[in-house]
Amino acid sequence: MFGASRQVPPQPRAAAVSFPIAKSAAGIAMISGVVNVLALTSPLFMLQVYDRVLASGSVPTLIGLAVLAAGLYGFQAVLDALRGRVLLRIGERFDGDFSGRVFDAVLRVPLLTRVKGDGLQPLRDLDNVRGFLGGNGPTAFFDLPWMPLYLAICFLFHFWIGVTALVGAVLLIGMTLLTNALSQAAIRDVIARNMTRNTLMEAGRRNAEVVRAMGLHAQMAGRWQTANGAYLDANRKAGDVAGGLGSLSKTMRMMLQSTILGVGAYLVIRQEVTAGVMIASSIMMGRALAPVDIAISSWRPFLMARQSWSRLKDLLGSVPHDERFLALPDPEKELRVEALAVVPPGQKAPNLAGVGFSVSAGNALGVIGPSGSGKSTFARALVGVWQPASGKVRIDGASLDQWDRQMLGRHIGYLPQGVELFDGTIAENIARFEPDADPAAIVSAARIAGAHELILRFENGYETQIGESGSALSAGQRQRVGLARALYGNPFLVVMDEPNANLDAAGEAAVVKAISAVRERGGIVVVIAHRPSAIDAVDLVLMLENGRQKAFGQRDEVLSRVLKPAAATASETRGFPASATGLTPLRVIAEAASKQAGAQETKLKEAPDGTH
């Protein structure tokens, strides 16, 4: 049916995302090297005490060794604390480098594809990586490369001491690999289960009124408890794997230290090594295996951080930075749509195709059509929320993708079908949270929207806190404030999707007045309407049917050619006299027109350029 228009929106080319702390790793590695060399203080001090001090009975030698060891211990403590502080700041730097892009991705991904869960998993992934980088886990990985040094010293003490230490290291490394193999799937399952339960909780919170009013608490609680039980089960399994292997590794490390002490004692009895070597090798063995022990105990957060970083890379690679564009002049001429086709996020086939027309400054366009004809999709494409699969939306000749989004937003006012306001004051919402917004511009937008008197009736007026999603306001009040927000700053293009859906007669009059005000100052208004009152204020009409453009032109001409015969049929079948059709909702009229389209000779054929 759609021919060449059946295509998915072009996806941005994946951008390479590199780990930002790679350069810092060299500095951490240097500090870790010094710390690990200083860690030799304890075994060497014990070696000297047993073999030199006890043999000679020299108190000054003991005091000198103690003072030297104390200084080295202090230096080691300072460097160890410094390493921890640096790692903590590396985690903060990671957050600083990526938090902005993650926020941008969380907002943009729902416009590109369907999102699993509550959409906040990227933020949790960011926290997982930052938390791991700022913890003790990375120190184990910086200490592991120094294990061969300790093993080499053990071999210098005696061959069999070295062999014992080597066998212990191999066993613990094998334990680490086993932990990795057994934990990866369990960690992935934990994250997936957590996403599911968070999604159910967020859905219940958003629909708290419906849950309360319709007695759905038990059903919603049951669903969440089931999801939470699955999460706890997965978390228990992952914890059993990590905790069990961690405890086993600790026990094995203590056994190995005792083993090497026993081997040393045997060699002392055979007079192959001294007592100092026996004690020093035991301490050396513990130091050599400590990083492996820490790595095993930190393996779960490490796996979570690694999987989180993998997801973040994929996400940020598919949602690159917005490109910078040359600032274009303020629009003042026209809106042009060229062979527009739109594929909603997560779908493969377009539900809007072949739409083309132009509207000059000072005009208003009414968009009508039966339910499911693509009107809201069309509105989203006009303001750049959904990217066209083909075709262009142009403002003064420049397509929307040629504009800087921040600059373009100042020239667009958008009132969606479901008005969402942000937690803050009414004034902040109208001003689009613009810093140092002009109070006169806020009041002006509210007056044009017919909301000024309504706002003043609140106890705190424009400074009234509206709560999350505007919960302190009624649906009609939110619509009026949302309209004022759309009109703030006198944008060139104002798109309203059913602006009078929740309004009374006074509210509808305010919408008509707002449309006239935008036209008088040379702007363009596009109104998605199901009620005749909004259409009365426009001079052009676009009719959509089954995702295609059926008619476009002057309002009276289009309505007379397309809607009147269908309106008469709709009126008769519903018991209305033909004279009452002016009061029939446009949705009914449009749906009747769609049914009668085959019998009418007013159906237009699509022009080669997509216009009618």
mmCIF file with all atom_site columns, C-alpha atoms in Angstrom, residues 36-160:
data_model
loop_
_atom_site.group_PDB
_atom_site.id
_atom_site.type_symbol
_atom_site.label_atom_id
_atom_site.label_alt_id
_atom_site.label_comp_id
_atom_site.label_asym_id
_atom_site.label_entity_id
_atom_site.label_seq_id
_atom_site.pdbx_PDB_ins_code
_atom_site.Cartn_x
_atom_site.Cartn_y
_atom_site.Cartn_z
_atom_site.occupancy
_atom_site.B_iso_or_equiv
_atom_site.pdbx_formal_charge
_atom_site.auth_seq_id
_atom_site.auth_comp_id
_atom_site.auth_asym_id
_atom_site.auth_atom_id
_atom_site.pdbx_PDB_model_num
ATOM 1   C CA . ASN A 1 36  ? 52.853 -3.446  46.848 1.00 0.00 ? 36  ASN A CA 1
ATOM 2   C CA . VAL A 1 37  ? 56.581 -2.924  47.227 1.00 0.00 ? 37  VAL A CA 1
ATOM 3   C CA . LEU A 1 38  ? 55.961 -1.377  50.641 1.00 0.00 ? 38  LEU A CA 1
ATOM 4   C CA . ALA A 1 39  ? 53.836 -4.421  51.501 1.00 0.00 ? 39  ALA A CA 1
ATOM 5   C CA . LEU A 1 40  ? 57.126 -6.332  51.729 1.00 0.00 ? 40  LEU A CA 1
ATOM 6   C CA . THR A 1 41  ? 57.830 -4.422  54.933 1.00 0.00 ? 41  THR A CA 1
ATOM 7   C CA . SER A 1 42  ? 55.976 -6.883  57.157 1.00 0.00 ? 42  SER A CA 1
ATOM 8   C CA . PRO A 1 43  ? 57.574 -10.169 55.983 1.00 0.00 ? 43  PRO A CA 1
ATOM 9   C CA . LEU A 1 44  ? 61.056 -8.638  55.744 1.00 0.00 ? 44  LEU A CA 1
ATOM 10  C CA . PHE A 1 45  ? 60.724 -7.097  59.220 1.00 0.00 ? 45  PHE A CA 1
ATOM 11  C CA . MET A 1 46  ? 59.709 -10.483 60.656 1.00 0.00 ? 46  MET A CA 1
ATOM 12  C CA . LEU A 1 47  ? 62.596 -12.139 58.800 1.00 0.00 ? 47  LEU A CA 1
ATOM 13  C CA . GLN A 1 48  ? 65.105 -9.695  60.304 1.00 0.00 ? 48  GLN A CA 1
ATOM 14  C CA . VAL A 1 49  ? 63.644 -9.964  63.805 1.00 0.00 ? 49  VAL A CA 1
ATOM 15  C CA . TYR A 1 50  ? 63.776 -13.770 63.870 1.00 0.00 ? 50  TYR A CA 1
ATOM 16  C CA . ASP A 1 51  ? 67.110 -14.214 62.108 1.00 0.00 ? 51  ASP A CA 1
ATOM 17  C CA . ARG A 1 52  ? 69.062 -11.160 63.176 1.00 0.00 ? 52  ARG A CA 1
ATOM 18  C CA . VAL A 1 53  ? 67.637 -9.621  66.351 1.00 0.00 ? 53  VAL A CA 1
ATOM 19  C CA . LEU A 1 54  ? 66.860 -12.828 68.225 1.00 0.00 ? 54  LEU A CA 1
ATOM 20  C CA . ALA A 1 55  ? 70.162 -14.362 67.169 1.00 0.00 ? 55  ALA A CA 1
ATOM 21  C CA . SER A 1 56  ? 72.214 -11.336 68.225 1.00 0.00 ? 56  SER A CA 1
ATOM 22  C CA . GLY A 1 57  ? 70.076 -10.132 71.129 1.00 0.00 ? 57  GLY A CA 1
ATOM 23  C CA . SER A 1 58  ? 70.721 -6.543  69.999 1.00 0.00 ? 58  SER A CA 1
ATOM 24  C CA . VAL A 1 59  ? 68.087 -4.115  71.291 1.00 0.00 ? 59  VAL A CA 1
ATOM 25  C CA . PRO A 1 60  ? 69.425 -1.155  69.231 1.00 0.00 ? 60  PRO A CA 1
ATOM 26  C CA . THR A 1 61  ? 69.017 -3.292  66.079 1.00 0.00 ? 61  THR A CA 1
ATOM 27  C CA . LEU A 1 62  ? 65.421 -4.051  67.072 1.00 0.00 ? 62  LEU A CA 1
ATOM 28  C CA . ILE A 1 63  ? 64.718 -0.372  67.713 1.00 0.00 ? 63  ILE A CA 1
ATOM 29  C CA . GLY A 1 64  ? 66.271 0.647   64.394 1.00 0.00 ? 64  GLY A CA 1
ATOM 30  C CA . LEU A 1 65  ? 64.268 -1.968  62.478 1.00 0.00 ? 65  LEU A CA 1
ATOM 31  C CA . ALA A 1 66  ? 61.069 -0.922  64.313 1.00 0.00 ? 66  ALA A CA 1
ATOM 32  C CA . VAL A 1 67  ? 61.562 2.763   63.488 1.00 0.00 ? 67  VAL A CA 1
ATOM 33  C CA . LEU A 1 68  ? 62.297 1.949   59.835 1.00 0.00 ? 68  LEU A CA 1
ATOM 34  C CA . ALA A 1 69  ? 59.270 -0.336  59.596 1.00 0.00 ? 69  ALA A CA 1
ATOM 35  C CA . ALA A 1 70  ? 57.023 2.261   61.248 1.00 0.00 ? 70  ALA A CA 1
ATOM 36  C CA . GLY A 1 71  ? 58.076 4.858   58.684 1.00 0.00 ? 71  GLY A CA 1
ATOM 37  C CA . LEU A 1 72  ? 57.404 2.467   55.799 1.00 0.00 ? 72  LEU A CA 1
ATOM 38  C CA . TYR A 1 73  ? 54.059 1.462   57.270 1.00 0.00 ? 73  TYR A CA 1
ATOM 39  C CA . GLY A 1 74  ? 53.047 5.111   57.565 1.00 0.00 ? 74  GLY A CA 1
ATOM 40  C CA . PHE A 1 75  ? 54.088 5.826   53.990 1.00 0.00 ? 75  PHE A CA 1
ATOM 41  C CA . GLN A 1 76  ? 52.126 2.765   52.827 1.00 0.00 ? 76  GLN A CA 1
ATOM 42  C CA . ALA A 1 77  ? 49.027 3.928   54.713 1.00 0.00 ? 77  ALA A CA 1
ATOM 43  C CA . VAL A 1 78  ? 49.228 7.374   53.112 1.00 0.00 ? 78  VAL A CA 1
ATOM 44  C CA . LEU A 1 79  ? 49.570 5.925   49.616 1.00 0.00 ? 79  LEU A CA 1
ATOM 45  C CA . ASP A 1 80  ? 46.780 3.404   50.221 1.00 0.00 ? 80  ASP A CA 1
ATOM 46  C CA . ALA A 1 81  ? 44.447 6.188   51.404 1.00 0.00 ? 81  ALA A CA 1
ATOM 47  C CA . LEU A 1 82  ? 45.522 8.322   48.451 1.00 0.00 ? 82  LEU A CA 1
ATOM 48  C CA . ARG A 1 83  ? 44.701 5.490   46.061 1.00 0.00 ? 83  ARG A CA 1
ATOM 49  C CA . GLY A 1 84  ? 41.234 5.121   47.583 1.00 0.00 ? 84  GLY A CA 1
ATOM 50  C CA . ARG A 1 85  ? 40.588 8.864   47.287 1.00 0.00 ? 85  ARG A CA 1
ATOM 51  C CA . VAL A 1 86  ? 41.758 8.898   43.680 1.00 0.00 ? 86  VAL A CA 1
ATOM 52  C CA . LEU A 1 87  ? 39.485 5.960   42.819 1.00 0.00 ? 87  LEU A CA 1
ATOM 53  C CA . LEU A 1 88  ? 36.543 7.744   44.444 1.00 0.00 ? 88  LEU A CA 1
ATOM 54  C CA . ARG A 1 89  ? 37.202 10.825  42.335 1.00 0.00 ? 89  ARG A CA 1
ATOM 55  C CA . ILE A 1 90  ? 37.598 8.700   39.229 1.00 0.00 ? 90  ILE A CA 1
ATOM 56  C CA . GLY A 1 91  ? 34.086 7.402   39.883 1.00 0.00 ? 91  GLY A CA 1
ATOM 57  C CA . GLU A 1 92  ? 32.852 10.977  40.208 1.00 0.00 ? 92  GLU A CA 1
ATOM 58  C CA . ARG A 1 93  ? 34.656 11.922  37.013 1.00 0.00 ? 93  ARG A CA 1
ATOM 59  C CA . PHE A 1 94  ? 33.021 8.999   35.233 1.00 0.00 ? 94  PHE A CA 1
ATOM 60  C CA . ASP A 1 95  ? 29.636 10.239  36.403 1.00 0.00 ? 95  ASP A CA 1
ATOM 61  C CA . GLY A 1 96  ? 30.470 13.765  35.300 1.00 0.00 ? 96  GLY A CA 1
ATOM 62  C CA . ASP A 1 97  ? 31.543 12.600  31.852 1.00 0.00 ? 97  ASP A CA 1
ATOM 63  C CA . PHE A 1 98  ? 28.509 10.438  31.210 1.00 0.00 ? 98  PHE A CA 1
ATOM 64  C CA . SER A 1 99  ? 25.603 11.649  33.360 1.00 0.00 ? 99  SER A CA 1
ATOM 65  C CA . GLY A 1 100 ? 24.636 14.324  30.844 1.00 0.00 ? 100 GLY A CA 1
ATOM 66  C CA . ARG A 1 101 ? 24.679 11.889  27.953 1.00 0.00 ? 101 ARG A CA 1
ATOM 67  C CA . VAL A 1 102 ? 22.766 9.295   29.969 1.00 0.00 ? 102 VAL A CA 1
ATOM 68  C CA . PHE A 1 103 ? 20.092 11.869  30.801 1.00 0.00 ? 103 PHE A CA 1
ATOM 69  C CA . ASP A 1 104 ? 19.884 12.809  27.132 1.00 0.00 ? 104 ASP A CA 1
ATOM 70  C CA . ALA A 1 105 ? 19.629 9.146   26.117 1.00 0.00 ? 105 ALA A CA 1
ATOM 71  C CA . VAL A 1 106 ? 16.890 8.416   28.666 1.00 0.00 ? 106 VAL A CA 1
ATOM 72  C CA . LEU A 1 107 ? 14.839 11.225  27.117 1.00 0.00 ? 107 LEU A CA 1
ATOM 73  C CA . ARG A 1 108 ? 15.605 10.395  23.481 1.00 0.00 ? 108 ARG A CA 1
ATOM 74  C CA . VAL A 1 109 ? 15.434 6.598   23.362 1.00 0.00 ? 109 VAL A CA 1
ATOM 75  C CA . PRO A 1 110 ? 11.624 6.430   23.833 1.00 0.00 ? 110 PRO A CA 1
ATOM 76  C CA . LEU A 1 111 ? 11.358 8.581   20.695 1.00 0.00 ? 111 LEU A CA 1
ATOM 77  C CA . LEU A 1 112 ? 13.414 6.076   18.702 1.00 0.00 ? 112 LEU A CA 1
ATOM 78  C CA . THR A 1 113 ? 12.253 2.664   19.902 1.00 0.00 ? 113 THR A CA 1
ATOM 79  C CA . ARG A 1 114 ? 10.225 0.873   22.515 1.00 0.00 ? 114 ARG A CA 1
ATOM 80  C CA . VAL A 1 115 ? 11.799 0.919   25.951 1.00 0.00 ? 115 VAL A CA 1
ATOM 81  C CA . LYS A 1 116 ? 11.838 -2.063  28.277 1.00 0.00 ? 116 LYS A CA 1
ATOM 82  C CA . GLY A 1 117 ? 11.178 -1.530  31.950 1.00 0.00 ? 117 GLY A CA 1
ATOM 83  C CA . ASP A 1 118 ? 10.674 1.911   33.436 1.00 0.00 ? 118 ASP A CA 1
ATOM 84  C CA . GLY A 1 119 ? 13.307 3.485   31.167 1.00 0.00 ? 119 GLY A CA 1
ATOM 85  C CA . LEU A 1 120 ? 15.653 4.367   34.046 1.00 0.00 ? 120 LEU A CA 1
ATOM 86  C CA . GLN A 1 121 ? 18.002 1.383   33.744 1.00 0.00 ? 121 GLN A CA 1
ATOM 87  C CA . PRO A 1 122 ? 20.738 3.551   32.135 1.00 0.00 ? 122 PRO A CA 1
ATOM 88  C CA . LEU A 1 123 ? 20.799 5.668   35.292 1.00 0.00 ? 123 LEU A CA 1
ATOM 89  C CA . ARG A 1 124 ? 21.162 2.553   37.440 1.00 0.00 ? 124 ARG A CA 1
ATOM 90  C CA . ASP A 1 125 ? 23.913 1.324   35.127 1.00 0.00 ? 125 ASP A CA 1
ATOM 91  C CA . LEU A 1 126 ? 25.712 4.622   35.614 1.00 0.00 ? 126 LEU A CA 1
ATOM 92  C CA . ASP A 1 127 ? 25.431 4.236   39.389 1.00 0.00 ? 127 ASP A CA 1
ATOM 93  C CA . ASN A 1 128 ? 26.725 0.647   39.210 1.00 0.00 ? 128 ASN A CA 1
ATOM 94  C CA . VAL A 1 129 ? 29.854 1.635   37.310 1.00 0.00 ? 129 VAL A CA 1
ATOM 95  C CA . ARG A 1 130 ? 30.515 4.700   39.450 1.00 0.00 ? 130 ARG A CA 1
ATOM 96  C CA . GLY A 1 131 ? 30.011 2.715   42.661 1.00 0.00 ? 131 GLY A CA 1
ATOM 97  C CA . PHE A 1 132 ? 32.433 0.004   41.579 1.00 0.00 ? 132 PHE A CA 1
ATOM 98  C CA . LEU A 1 133 ? 35.087 2.480   40.468 1.00 0.00 ? 133 LEU A CA 1
ATOM 99  C CA . GLY A 1 134 ? 34.862 4.338   43.763 1.00 0.00 ? 134 GLY A CA 1
ATOM 100 C CA . GLY A 1 135 ? 35.051 1.171   45.900 1.00 0.00 ? 135 GLY A CA 1
ATOM 101 C CA . ASN A 1 136 ? 37.761 -1.302  46.844 1.00 0.00 ? 136 ASN A CA 1
ATOM 102 C CA . GLY A 1 137 ? 37.153 -3.634  43.919 1.00 0.00 ? 137 GLY A CA 1
ATOM 103 C CA . PRO A 1 138 ? 39.578 -1.973  41.468 1.00 0.00 ? 138 PRO A CA 1
ATOM 104 C CA . THR A 1 139 ? 42.449 -2.184  43.975 1.00 0.00 ? 139 THR A CA 1
ATOM 105 C CA . ALA A 1 140 ? 42.425 -5.976  43.684 1.00 0.00 ? 140 ALA A CA 1
ATOM 106 C CA . PHE A 1 141 ? 42.908 -5.787  39.924 1.00 0.00 ? 141 PHE A CA 1
ATOM 107 C CA . PHE A 1 142 ? 45.789 -3.334  40.309 1.00 0.00 ? 142 PHE A CA 1
ATOM 108 C CA . ASP A 1 143 ? 47.403 -5.583  42.936 1.00 0.00 ? 143 ASP A CA 1
ATOM 109 C CA . LEU A 1 144 ? 47.058 -8.861  41.003 1.00 0.00 ? 144 LEU A CA 1
ATOM 110 C CA . PRO A 1 145 ? 49.944 -8.140  38.587 1.00 0.00 ? 145 PRO A CA 1
ATOM 111 C CA . TRP A 1 146 ? 52.286 -8.010  41.589 1.00 0.00 ? 146 TRP A CA 1
ATOM 112 C CA . MET A 1 147 ? 51.511 -11.576 42.609 1.00 0.00 ? 147 MET A CA 1
ATOM 113 C CA . PRO A 1 148 ? 54.483 -12.970 40.611 1.00 0.00 ? 148 PRO A CA 1
ATOM 114 C CA . LEU A 1 149 ? 56.833 -10.765 42.695 1.00 0.00 ? 149 LEU A CA 1
ATOM 115 C CA . TYR A 1 150 ? 55.654 -12.369 45.929 1.00 0.00 ? 150 TYR A CA 1
ATOM 116 C CA . LEU A 1 151 ? 55.803 -15.858 44.407 1.00 0.00 ? 151 LEU A CA 1
ATOM 117 C CA . ALA A 1 152 ? 59.334 -15.190 43.170 1.00 0.00 ? 152 ALA A CA 1
ATOM 118 C CA . ILE A 1 153 ? 60.432 -14.179 46.666 1.00 0.00 ? 153 ILE A CA 1
ATOM 119 C CA . CYS A 1 154 ? 58.839 -17.369 48.017 1.00 0.00 ? 154 CYS A CA 1
ATOM 120 C CA . PHE A 1 155 ? 60.948 -19.372 45.552 1.00 0.00 ? 155 PHE A CA 1
ATOM 121 C CA . LEU A 1 156 ? 64.009 -17.426 46.706 1.00 0.00 ? 156 LEU A CA 1
ATOM 122 C CA . PHE A 1 157 ? 63.248 -18.507 50.251 1.00 0.00 ? 157 PHE A CA 1
ATOM 123 C CA . HIS A 1 158 ? 63.048 -22.165 49.195 1.00 0.00 ? 158 HIS A CA 1
ATOM 124 C CA . PHE A 1 159 ? 61.869 -24.163 46.214 1.00 0.00 ? 159 PHE A CA 1
ATOM 125 C CA . TRP A 1 160 ? 59.135 -26.041 48.106 1.00 0.00 ? 160 TRP A CA 1
#
